[in-house]
XYZ file of C-alpha atoms in Angstrom:
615
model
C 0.000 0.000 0.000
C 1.021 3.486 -0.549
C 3.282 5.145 1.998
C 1.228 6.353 3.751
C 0.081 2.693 5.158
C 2.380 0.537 8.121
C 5.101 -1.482 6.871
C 5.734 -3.375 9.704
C 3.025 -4.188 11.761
C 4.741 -6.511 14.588
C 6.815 -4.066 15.739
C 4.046 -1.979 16.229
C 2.030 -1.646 19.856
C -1.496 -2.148 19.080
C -2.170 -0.007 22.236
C -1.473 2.939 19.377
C -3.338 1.544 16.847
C -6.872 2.823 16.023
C -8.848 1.040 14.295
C -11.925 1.891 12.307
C -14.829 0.313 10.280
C -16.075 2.017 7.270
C -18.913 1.612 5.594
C -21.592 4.024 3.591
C -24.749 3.413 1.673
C -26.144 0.719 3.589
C -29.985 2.159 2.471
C -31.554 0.023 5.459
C -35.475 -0.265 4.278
C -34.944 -0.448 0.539
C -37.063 -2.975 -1.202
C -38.153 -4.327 -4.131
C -39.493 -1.478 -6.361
C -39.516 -1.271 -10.387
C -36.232 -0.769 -10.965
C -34.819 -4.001 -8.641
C -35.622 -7.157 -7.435
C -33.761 -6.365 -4.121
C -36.170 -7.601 -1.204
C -37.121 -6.122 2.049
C -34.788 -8.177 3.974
C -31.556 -7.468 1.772
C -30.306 -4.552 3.690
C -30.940 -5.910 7.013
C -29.126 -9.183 6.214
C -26.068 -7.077 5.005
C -26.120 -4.273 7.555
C -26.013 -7.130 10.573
C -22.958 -8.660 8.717
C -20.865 -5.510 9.181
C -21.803 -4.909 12.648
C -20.836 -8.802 13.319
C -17.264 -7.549 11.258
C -17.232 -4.883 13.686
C -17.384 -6.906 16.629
C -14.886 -9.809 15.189
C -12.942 -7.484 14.763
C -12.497 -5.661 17.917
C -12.926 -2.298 16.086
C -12.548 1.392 17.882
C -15.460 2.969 16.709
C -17.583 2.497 13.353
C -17.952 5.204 10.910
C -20.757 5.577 8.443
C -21.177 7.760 5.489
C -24.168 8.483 5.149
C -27.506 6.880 3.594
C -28.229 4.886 6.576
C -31.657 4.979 5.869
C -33.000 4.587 2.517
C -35.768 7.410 2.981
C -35.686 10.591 5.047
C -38.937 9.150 6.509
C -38.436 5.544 7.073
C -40.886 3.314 8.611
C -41.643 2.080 11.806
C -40.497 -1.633 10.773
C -37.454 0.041 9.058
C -36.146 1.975 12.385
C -37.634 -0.932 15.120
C -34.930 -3.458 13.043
C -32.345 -1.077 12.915
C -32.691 -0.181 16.495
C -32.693 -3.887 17.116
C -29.381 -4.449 15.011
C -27.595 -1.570 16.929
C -28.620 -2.710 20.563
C -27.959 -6.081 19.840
C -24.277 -5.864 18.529
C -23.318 -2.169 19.594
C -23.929 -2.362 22.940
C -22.157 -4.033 26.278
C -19.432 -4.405 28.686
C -16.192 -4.338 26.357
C -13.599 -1.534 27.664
C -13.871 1.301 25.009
C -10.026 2.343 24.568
C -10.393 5.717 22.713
C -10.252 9.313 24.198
C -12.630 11.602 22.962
C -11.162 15.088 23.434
C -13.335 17.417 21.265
C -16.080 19.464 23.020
C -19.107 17.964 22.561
C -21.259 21.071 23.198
C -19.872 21.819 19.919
C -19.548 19.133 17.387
C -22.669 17.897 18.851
C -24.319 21.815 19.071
C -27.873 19.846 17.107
C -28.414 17.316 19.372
C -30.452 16.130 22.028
C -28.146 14.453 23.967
C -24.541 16.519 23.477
C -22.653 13.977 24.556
C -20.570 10.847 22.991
C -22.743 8.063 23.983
C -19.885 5.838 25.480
C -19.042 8.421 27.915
C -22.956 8.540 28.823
C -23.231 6.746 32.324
C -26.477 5.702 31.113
C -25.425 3.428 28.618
C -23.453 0.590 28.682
C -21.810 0.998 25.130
C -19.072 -1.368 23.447
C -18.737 -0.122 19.931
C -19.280 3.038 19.485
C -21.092 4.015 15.762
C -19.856 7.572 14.378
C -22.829 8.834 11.065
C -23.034 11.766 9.333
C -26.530 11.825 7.057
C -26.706 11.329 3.132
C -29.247 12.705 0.509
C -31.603 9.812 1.685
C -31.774 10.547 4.886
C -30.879 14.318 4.420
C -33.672 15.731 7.450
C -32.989 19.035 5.399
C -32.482 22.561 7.008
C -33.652 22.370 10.782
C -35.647 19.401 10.560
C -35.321 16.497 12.714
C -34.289 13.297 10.963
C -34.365 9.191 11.403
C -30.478 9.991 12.404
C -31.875 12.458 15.225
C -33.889 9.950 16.767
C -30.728 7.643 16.627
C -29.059 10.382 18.319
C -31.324 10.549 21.074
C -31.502 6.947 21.614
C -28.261 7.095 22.668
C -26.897 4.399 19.950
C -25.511 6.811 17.066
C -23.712 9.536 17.040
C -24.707 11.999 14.849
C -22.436 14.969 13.396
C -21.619 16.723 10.079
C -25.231 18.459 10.333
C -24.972 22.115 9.475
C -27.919 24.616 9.225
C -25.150 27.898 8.279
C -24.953 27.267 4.916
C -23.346 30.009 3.998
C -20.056 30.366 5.618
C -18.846 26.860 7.197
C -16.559 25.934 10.336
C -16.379 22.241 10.550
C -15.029 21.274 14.114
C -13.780 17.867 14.215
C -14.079 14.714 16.267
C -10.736 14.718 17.616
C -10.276 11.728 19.175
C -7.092 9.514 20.729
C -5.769 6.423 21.254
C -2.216 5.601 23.105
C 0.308 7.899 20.581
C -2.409 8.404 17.773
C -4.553 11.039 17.173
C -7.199 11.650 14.715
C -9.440 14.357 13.581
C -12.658 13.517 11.348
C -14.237 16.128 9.617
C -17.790 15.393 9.038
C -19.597 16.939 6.018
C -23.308 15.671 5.324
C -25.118 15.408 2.231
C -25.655 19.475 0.643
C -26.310 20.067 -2.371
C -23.534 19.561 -5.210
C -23.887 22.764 -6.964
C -23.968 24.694 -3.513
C -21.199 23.142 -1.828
C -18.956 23.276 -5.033
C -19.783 26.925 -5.274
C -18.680 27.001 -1.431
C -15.496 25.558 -2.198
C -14.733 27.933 -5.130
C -15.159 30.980 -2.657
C -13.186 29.551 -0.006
C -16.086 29.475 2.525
C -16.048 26.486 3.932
C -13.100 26.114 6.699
C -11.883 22.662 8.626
C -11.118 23.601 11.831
C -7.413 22.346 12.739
C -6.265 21.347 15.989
C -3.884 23.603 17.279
C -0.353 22.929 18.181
C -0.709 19.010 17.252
C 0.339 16.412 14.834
C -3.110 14.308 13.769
C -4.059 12.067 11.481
C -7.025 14.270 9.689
C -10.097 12.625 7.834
C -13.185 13.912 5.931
C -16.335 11.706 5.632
C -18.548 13.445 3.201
C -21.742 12.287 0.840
C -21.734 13.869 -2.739
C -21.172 13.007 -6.198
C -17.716 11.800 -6.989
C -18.422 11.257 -10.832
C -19.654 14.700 -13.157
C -23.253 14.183 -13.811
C -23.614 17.633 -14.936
C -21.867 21.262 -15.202
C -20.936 21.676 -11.197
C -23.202 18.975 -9.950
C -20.379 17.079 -8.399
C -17.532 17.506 -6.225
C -14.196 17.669 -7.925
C -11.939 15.721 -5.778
C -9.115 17.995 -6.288
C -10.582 20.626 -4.517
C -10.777 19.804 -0.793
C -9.207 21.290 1.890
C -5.112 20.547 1.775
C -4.729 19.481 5.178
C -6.954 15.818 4.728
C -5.091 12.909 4.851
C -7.637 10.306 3.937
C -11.149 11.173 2.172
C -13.943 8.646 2.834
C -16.582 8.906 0.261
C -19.843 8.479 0.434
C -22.910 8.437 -2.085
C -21.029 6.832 -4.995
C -22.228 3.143 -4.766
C -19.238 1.785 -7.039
C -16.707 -0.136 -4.358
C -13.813 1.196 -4.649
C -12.258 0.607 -1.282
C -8.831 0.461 -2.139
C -6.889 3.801 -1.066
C -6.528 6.145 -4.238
C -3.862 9.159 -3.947
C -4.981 11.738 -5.649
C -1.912 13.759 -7.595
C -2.441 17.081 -7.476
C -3.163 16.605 -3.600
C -1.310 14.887 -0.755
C -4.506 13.123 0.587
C -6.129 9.499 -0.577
C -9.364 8.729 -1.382
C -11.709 5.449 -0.407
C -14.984 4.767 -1.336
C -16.436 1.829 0.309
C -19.866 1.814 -1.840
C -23.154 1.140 -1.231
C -23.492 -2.606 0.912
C -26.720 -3.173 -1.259
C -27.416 -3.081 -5.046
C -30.574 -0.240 -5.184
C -30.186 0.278 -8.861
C -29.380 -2.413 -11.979
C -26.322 -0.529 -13.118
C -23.061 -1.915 -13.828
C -21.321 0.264 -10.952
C -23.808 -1.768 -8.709
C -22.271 -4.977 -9.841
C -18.496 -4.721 -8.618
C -18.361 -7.050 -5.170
C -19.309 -5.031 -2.147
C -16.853 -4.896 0.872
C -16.426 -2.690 3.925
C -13.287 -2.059 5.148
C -11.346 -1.673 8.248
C -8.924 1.068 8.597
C -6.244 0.745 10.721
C -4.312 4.381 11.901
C -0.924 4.742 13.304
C 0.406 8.031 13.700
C 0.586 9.486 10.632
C 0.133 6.308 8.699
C -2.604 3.709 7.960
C -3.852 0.553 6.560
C -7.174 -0.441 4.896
C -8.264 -3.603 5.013
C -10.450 -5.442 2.477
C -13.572 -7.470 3.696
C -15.750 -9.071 1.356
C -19.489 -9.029 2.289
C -20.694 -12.624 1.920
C -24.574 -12.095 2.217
C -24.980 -9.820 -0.648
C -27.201 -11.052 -3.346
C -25.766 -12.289 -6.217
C -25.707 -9.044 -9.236
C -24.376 -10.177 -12.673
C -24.346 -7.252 -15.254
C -23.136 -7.625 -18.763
C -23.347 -6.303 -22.552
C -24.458 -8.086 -25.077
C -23.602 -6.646 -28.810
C -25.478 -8.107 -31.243
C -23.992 -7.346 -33.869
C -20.751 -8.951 -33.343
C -22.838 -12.048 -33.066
C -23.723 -15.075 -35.609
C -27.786 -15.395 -34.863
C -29.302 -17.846 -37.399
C -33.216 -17.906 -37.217
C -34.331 -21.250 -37.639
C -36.998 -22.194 -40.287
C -39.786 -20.191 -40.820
C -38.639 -17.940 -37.470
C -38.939 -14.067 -37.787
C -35.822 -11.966 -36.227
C -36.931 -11.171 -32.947
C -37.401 -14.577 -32.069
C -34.000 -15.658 -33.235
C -32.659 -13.033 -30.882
C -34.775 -13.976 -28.449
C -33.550 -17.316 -28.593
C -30.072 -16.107 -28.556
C -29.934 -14.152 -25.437
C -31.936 -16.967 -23.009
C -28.799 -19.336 -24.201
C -26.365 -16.075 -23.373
C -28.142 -16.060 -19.871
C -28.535 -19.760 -19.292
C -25.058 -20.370 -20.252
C -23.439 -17.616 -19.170
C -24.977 -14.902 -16.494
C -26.497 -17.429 -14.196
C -23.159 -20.173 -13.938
C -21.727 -16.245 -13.058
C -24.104 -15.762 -10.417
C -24.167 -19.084 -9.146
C -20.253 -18.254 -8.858
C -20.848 -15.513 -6.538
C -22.679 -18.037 -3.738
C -20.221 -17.763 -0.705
C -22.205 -20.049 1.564
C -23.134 -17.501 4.099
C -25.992 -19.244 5.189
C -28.290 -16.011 5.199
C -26.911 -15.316 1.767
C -30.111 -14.501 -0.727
C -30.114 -17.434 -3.667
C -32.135 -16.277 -6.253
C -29.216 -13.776 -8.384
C -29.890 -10.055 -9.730
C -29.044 -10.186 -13.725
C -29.240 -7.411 -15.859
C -28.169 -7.533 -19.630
C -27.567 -4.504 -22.035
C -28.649 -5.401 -25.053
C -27.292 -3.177 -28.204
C -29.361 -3.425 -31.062
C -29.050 -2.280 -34.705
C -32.675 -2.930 -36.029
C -36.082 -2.564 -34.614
C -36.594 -6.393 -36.050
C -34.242 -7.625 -33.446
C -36.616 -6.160 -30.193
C -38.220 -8.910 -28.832
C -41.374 -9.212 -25.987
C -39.540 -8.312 -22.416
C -42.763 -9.503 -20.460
C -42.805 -12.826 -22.791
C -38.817 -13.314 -21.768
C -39.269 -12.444 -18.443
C -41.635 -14.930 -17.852
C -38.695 -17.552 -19.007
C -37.065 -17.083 -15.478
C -39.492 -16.182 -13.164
C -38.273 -19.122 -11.280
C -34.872 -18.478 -11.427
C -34.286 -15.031 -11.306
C -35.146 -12.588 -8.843
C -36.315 -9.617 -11.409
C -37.644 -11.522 -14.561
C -39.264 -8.982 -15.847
C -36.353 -5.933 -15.501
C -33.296 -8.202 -16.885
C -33.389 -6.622 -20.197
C -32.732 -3.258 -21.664
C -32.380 -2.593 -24.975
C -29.585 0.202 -26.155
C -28.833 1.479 -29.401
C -25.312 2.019 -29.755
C -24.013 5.274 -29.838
C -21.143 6.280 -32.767
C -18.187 5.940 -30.564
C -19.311 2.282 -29.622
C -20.280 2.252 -33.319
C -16.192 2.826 -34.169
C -14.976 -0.146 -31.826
C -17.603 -2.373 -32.704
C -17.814 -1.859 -36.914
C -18.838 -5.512 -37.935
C -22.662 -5.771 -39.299
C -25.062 -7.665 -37.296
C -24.729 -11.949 -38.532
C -28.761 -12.327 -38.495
C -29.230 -14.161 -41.524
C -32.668 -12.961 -43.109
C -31.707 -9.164 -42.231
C -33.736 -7.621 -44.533
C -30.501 -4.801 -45.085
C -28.736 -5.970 -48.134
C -24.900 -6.410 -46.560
C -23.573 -5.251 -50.182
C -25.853 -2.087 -50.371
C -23.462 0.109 -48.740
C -24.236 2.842 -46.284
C -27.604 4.410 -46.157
C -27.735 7.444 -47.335
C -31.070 8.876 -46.498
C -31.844 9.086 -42.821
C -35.651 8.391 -41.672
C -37.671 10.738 -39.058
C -37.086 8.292 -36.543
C -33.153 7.584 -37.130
C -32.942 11.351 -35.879
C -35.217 10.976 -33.200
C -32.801 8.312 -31.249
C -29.627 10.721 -32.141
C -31.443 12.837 -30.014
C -32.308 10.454 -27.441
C -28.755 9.304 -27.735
C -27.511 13.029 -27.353
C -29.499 13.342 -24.262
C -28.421 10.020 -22.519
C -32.116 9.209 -23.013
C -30.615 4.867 -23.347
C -28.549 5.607 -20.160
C -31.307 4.855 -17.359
C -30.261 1.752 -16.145
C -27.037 3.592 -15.268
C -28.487 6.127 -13.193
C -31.342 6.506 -10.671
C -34.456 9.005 -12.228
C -33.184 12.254 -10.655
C -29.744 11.742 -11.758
C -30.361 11.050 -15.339
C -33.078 14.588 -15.457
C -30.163 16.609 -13.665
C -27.879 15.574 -16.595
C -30.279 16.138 -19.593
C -29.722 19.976 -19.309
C -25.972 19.194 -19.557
C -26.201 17.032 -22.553
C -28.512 19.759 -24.329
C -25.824 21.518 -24.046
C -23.244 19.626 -25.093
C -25.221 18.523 -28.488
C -25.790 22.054 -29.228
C -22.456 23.219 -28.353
C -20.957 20.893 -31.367
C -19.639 22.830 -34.155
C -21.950 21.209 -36.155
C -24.903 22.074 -34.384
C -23.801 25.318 -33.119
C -26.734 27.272 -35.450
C -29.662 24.760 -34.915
C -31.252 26.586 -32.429
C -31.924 29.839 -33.824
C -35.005 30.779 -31.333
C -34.384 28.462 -28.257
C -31.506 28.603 -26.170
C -29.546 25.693 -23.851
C -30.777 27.199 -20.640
C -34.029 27.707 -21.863
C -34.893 24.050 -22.720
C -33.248 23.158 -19.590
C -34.759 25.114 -17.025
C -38.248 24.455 -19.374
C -37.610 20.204 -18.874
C -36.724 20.862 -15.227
C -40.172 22.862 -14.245
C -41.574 20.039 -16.562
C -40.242 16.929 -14.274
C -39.713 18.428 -11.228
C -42.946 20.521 -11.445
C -45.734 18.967 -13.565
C -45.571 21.998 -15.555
C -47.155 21.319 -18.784
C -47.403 24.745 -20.028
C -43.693 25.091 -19.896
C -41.861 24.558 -23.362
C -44.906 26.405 -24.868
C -45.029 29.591 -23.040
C -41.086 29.446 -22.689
C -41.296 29.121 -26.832
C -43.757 32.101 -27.197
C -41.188 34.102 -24.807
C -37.807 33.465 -26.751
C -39.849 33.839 -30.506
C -40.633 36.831 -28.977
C -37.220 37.807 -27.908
C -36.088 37.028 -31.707
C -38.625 39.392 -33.364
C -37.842 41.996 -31.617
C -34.453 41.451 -32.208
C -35.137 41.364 -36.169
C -37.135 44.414 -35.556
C -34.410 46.291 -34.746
C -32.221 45.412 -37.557
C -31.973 46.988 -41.055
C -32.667 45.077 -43.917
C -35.278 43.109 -46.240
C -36.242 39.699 -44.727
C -38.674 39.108 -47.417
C -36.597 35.536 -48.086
C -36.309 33.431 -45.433
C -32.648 32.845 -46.068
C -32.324 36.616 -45.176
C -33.476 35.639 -41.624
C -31.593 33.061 -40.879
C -28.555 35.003 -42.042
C -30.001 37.885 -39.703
C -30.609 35.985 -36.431
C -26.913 34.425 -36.463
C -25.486 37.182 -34.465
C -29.027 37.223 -32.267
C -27.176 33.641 -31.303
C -23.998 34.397 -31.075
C -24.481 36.954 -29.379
C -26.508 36.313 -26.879
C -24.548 35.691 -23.550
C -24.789 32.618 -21.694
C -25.160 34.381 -17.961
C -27.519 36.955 -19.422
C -29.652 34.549 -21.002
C -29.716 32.180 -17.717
C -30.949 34.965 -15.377
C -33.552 36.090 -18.207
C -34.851 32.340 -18.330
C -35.501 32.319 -14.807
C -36.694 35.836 -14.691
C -39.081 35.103 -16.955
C -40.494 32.017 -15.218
C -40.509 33.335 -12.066
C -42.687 36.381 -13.217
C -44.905 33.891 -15.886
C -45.417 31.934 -12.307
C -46.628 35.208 -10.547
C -49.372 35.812 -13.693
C -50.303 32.201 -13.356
C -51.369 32.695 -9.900
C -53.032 35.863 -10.471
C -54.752 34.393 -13.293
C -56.013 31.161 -11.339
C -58.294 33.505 -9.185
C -60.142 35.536 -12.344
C -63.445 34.216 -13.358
C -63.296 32.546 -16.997
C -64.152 35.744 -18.219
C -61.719 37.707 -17.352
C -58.597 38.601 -19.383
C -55.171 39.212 -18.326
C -53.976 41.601 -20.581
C -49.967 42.483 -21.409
C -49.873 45.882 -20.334
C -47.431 48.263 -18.160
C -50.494 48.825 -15.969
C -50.667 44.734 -15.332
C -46.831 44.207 -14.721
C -46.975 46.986 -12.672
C -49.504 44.494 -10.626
C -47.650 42.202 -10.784
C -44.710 43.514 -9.394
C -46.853 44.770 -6.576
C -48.526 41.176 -5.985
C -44.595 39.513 -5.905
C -43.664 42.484 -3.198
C -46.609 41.274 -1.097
C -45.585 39.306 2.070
C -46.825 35.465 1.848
C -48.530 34.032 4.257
C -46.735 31.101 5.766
C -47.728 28.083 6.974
C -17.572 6.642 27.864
C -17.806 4.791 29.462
C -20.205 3.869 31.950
C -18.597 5.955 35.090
C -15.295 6.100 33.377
C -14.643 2.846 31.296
C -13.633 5.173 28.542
C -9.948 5.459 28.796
C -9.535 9.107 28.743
C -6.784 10.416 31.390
C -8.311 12.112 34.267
C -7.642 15.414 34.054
C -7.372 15.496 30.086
C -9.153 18.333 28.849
C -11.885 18.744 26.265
C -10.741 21.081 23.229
C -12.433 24.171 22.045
C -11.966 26.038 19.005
């Protein structure tokens, strides 16, 4: 391992050792929904193998991520078995070795009880469990949350919950054991674009610890990977001082320390502990890990979660492939045929491969297969396959999704589909007419509108806006729009989703058309040809700045949104007419003000006398 990570481990006291479970993502209550086949009883099965780690182990303290929970609101049955899990292996007689020296009044300021719960002489606690929230369990701004009630029971404590958003002092756990000291910053779940933004202007400060040497780590819960312009966290961009990063949110294990270059700190990312989504990233074997700390130095150690339902993902290209309908058999059923042999002999020996004999281990496997296609011929009946394997596979009717592959998988993969009977004449070269529909999937493929299975709902609307403007932005497609604009049909499609806001594209169309003629207006010339306005509005385009054009957007829909509300409350016969005596109305009806709704005793090992820091 790196440098940064023990060499020689028998010369070292274990008295100065501290060691550490890490896990994130362990989305306790998720069950089977339409994306998965993941049960009820998945996540509790998983999240009682780590604590059982935890106590083989002998670990410190356990540290979470975040996404505990998988809803902000979980249910009763959800919380009574988690409460269950965390009295049952987290608490007890065994001598808790660790010296908590930060002030708990302050990296505990939101809590009920501000106090670490092993030095409560109320509770008899043997493992200690350290969480900061996720966007799952996020209890959002001044809310109490499923981790608040955790808090109060005295099994979890809670930190990394901030309600000053706008300039940020993180005080860290500091917290010591024989010659090692440690700091952990804890950051919960804000939004990307915010806390990016935060970073940028240098508002957001980790406390250090004066005068001392520690071991510093940040637990945080954001996106890793860019799913959009500034939705993500770049992970060059945190605070010099880190050490180690421990990453939550990202569901991709990847556990192993990374050193980041242009830093001096690693990075791990343990991953989610259950498969929510059927995406490839969700398919890599799950493990927690136990990090070991010594000095200025550490260790992570790799352990494989045996109870984790079987997940086999896999592509399937059809066109490198020799599929040879049988007599008298259309296309669809020849591939049809095809891929229940590919999963028969392939995905489920895989799966079956992945049994650890865990005894609570789930049998029946997770498969998912990406099937590229060339021609519509070769899309076959999902709910007629599905029903194949209802007996042997946990979601039958989800393990297909069809993809058309996009022109860089189109350069690596340039052999012609081998179905014999193709109605395409191999010899008739490339097509050089392009139907309605062959430029409707561009578009879809443009807009990533094939890449759901990769992404949960939310994430793949939050990137559409990007890709709009990444299609547009193409040299070749730079003049397109000539009325529209990027952040126009993205802030349009969000109100759309997010909203229910049907009237969106078509009042946001009649606003920018309008924009354009008056544009035109002002210019000299003859537009009786139609060329001559196209060759007019190019500098409308180029012109028009991307900032500007962003706050006129939402201008524009935030006033439209007044008028809408004005205009709910007129009879059907009234008429709300575009004047300067009606915006002047309006502006008066936005002004208006709206009416609102240790140890028990001392088992901890902290030397008397040892003060608590503040700072």
């Amino acid at each position: 391992m790196a440098d940064q990570s023990s060499s020689n481990n028998t010369t070292i006291n274990p008295e100065n050792v501290i060691k550490i479970l890490m896990a994130t993502d362990i989305h306790l209550g998720f069950q089977h929904n339409r994306n998965t086949g993941t049960t009820f009883e998945d996540s509790f099965i998983t999240f009682e193998e780590i604590l059982q780690y935890a106590n083989e182990h002998e670990v410190d303290f356990i540290l979470l991520g975040g996404d505990l929970f998988h809803d902000a609101k979980p249910s009763q049955t959800t919380m009574l078995r988690c409460l269950e899990l965390l009295r049952k292996y987290c608490l007890g007689p065994r001598e808790i070795k660790i010296e908590f020296l930060s002030d708990p009044n302050i990296v505990f300021e939101h809590c009920a009880n501000k106090v670490v719960n092993y030095e409560d002489p109320n509770f008899n606690v043997s493992i200690p469990v350290f969480s900061i929230h996720g966007n799952h369990d996020d209890p959002s701004l001044a809310a109490v949350g499923s981790l608040d009630i955790l808090s109060a029971s005295g099994l979890v404590n809670y930190f990394g919950k901030y309600t000053n958003l706008v300039n940020m002092k993180i005080h860290p756990l500091v917290i010591k054991k024989g010659e090692t000291q440690i700091a952990i910053y804890g950051l919960s779940h804000i939004n990307d674009k915010r806390l990016a933004r935060l970073l940028n202007e240098s508002k957001i400060e980790l406390l250090s610890v004066p005068d001392e040497e520690f071991f510093n780590i940040l637990v945080l819960h954001q996106n890793r990977v860019p799913h959009c312009n500034y939705d993500y966290i770049p992970q060059t961009k945190l605070p010099k001082l880190l050490h180690l990063v421990m990453w939550g949110h990202e569901h991709e294990c990847r556990i192993d320390e990374e050193f980041v270059p242009q830093t001096k700190y690693f990075i791990t990312q343990p991953g989610s502990s259950i498969a929510t989504s059927l995406c490839e990233g969700e398919s890599i074997p799950k493990h927690v890990g136990i990090l070991k700390i010594h000095g200025q130095k550490f260790k992570i150690e790799k352990l494989p979660l045996k109870t984790v339902r079987p997940f086999v993902f896999d592509d399937l290209f059809l066109q490198e492939e020799e599929i040879i309908p049988e007599k008298n058999e259309v296309t669809c059923d020849a591939v049809l045929r095809f891929v229940k042999r590919f999963i028969e002999d392939k995905m489920i020996p895989a799966a079956a491969r992945l049994l650890t004999g865990h005894p609570k281990q789930p049998i029946e496997p997770l498969i998912r297969l990406r099937v590229y296609y060339e021609t519509e011929e070769q899309i076959f009946d999902l709910i007629k396959f599905g029903q194949l394997f209802c007996d042997e596979v946990l979601n039958p009717m989800d393990m297909i999704i069809f993809r058309k592959p996009s022109s860089s998988e189109k350069k690596t993969r340039n052999r012609r589909p081998k179905i014999i009977g193709d109605p395409d004449d191999p010899d008739a070269g490339p097509i050089e007419s392009r139907s309605e529909n062959d430029s409707f999937l561009d578009m879809a493929n443009a807009l990533g509108y094939h890449d759901n299975d990769d992404n949960d709902e939310v994430a793949c609307i939050r990137d559409i806006p990007h890709k709009i403007a990444q299609h547009f932005n193409l040299p070749s497609n730079k003049m397109k729009l000539k009325v529209l604009s990027n952040n126009g049909l993205s802030e349009a499609l969000i109100r759309f989703v997010e909203k229910g806001d049907g009237d969106a594209f078509l009042d946001l169309a009649k606003f920018q058309k309008k924009k354009a003629a008056e544009y035109l207006e002002s210019c000299d010339g003859d537009f009786g040809e139609f060329s001559n306005i196209v060759e007019a509005i190019h500098p409308f385009i180029e012109e028009r700045d991307a900032q500007d054009d962003d706050n006129q957007v939402k201008e524009f829909f935030s006033t439209r949104t007044v008028k809408r509300e004005i205009s709910d409350i007129l009879s059907d016969d009234d008429i709300l007419v575009d004047t300067d005596e009606d915006n002047k109305s309006v502006q008066k009806e936005k002004e208006k003000p709206k009416r609102g709704r240790g140890s028990r005793g001392g088992r901890g090992s902290r030397a008397r006398g040892t003060p608590k820091l503040k700072f």
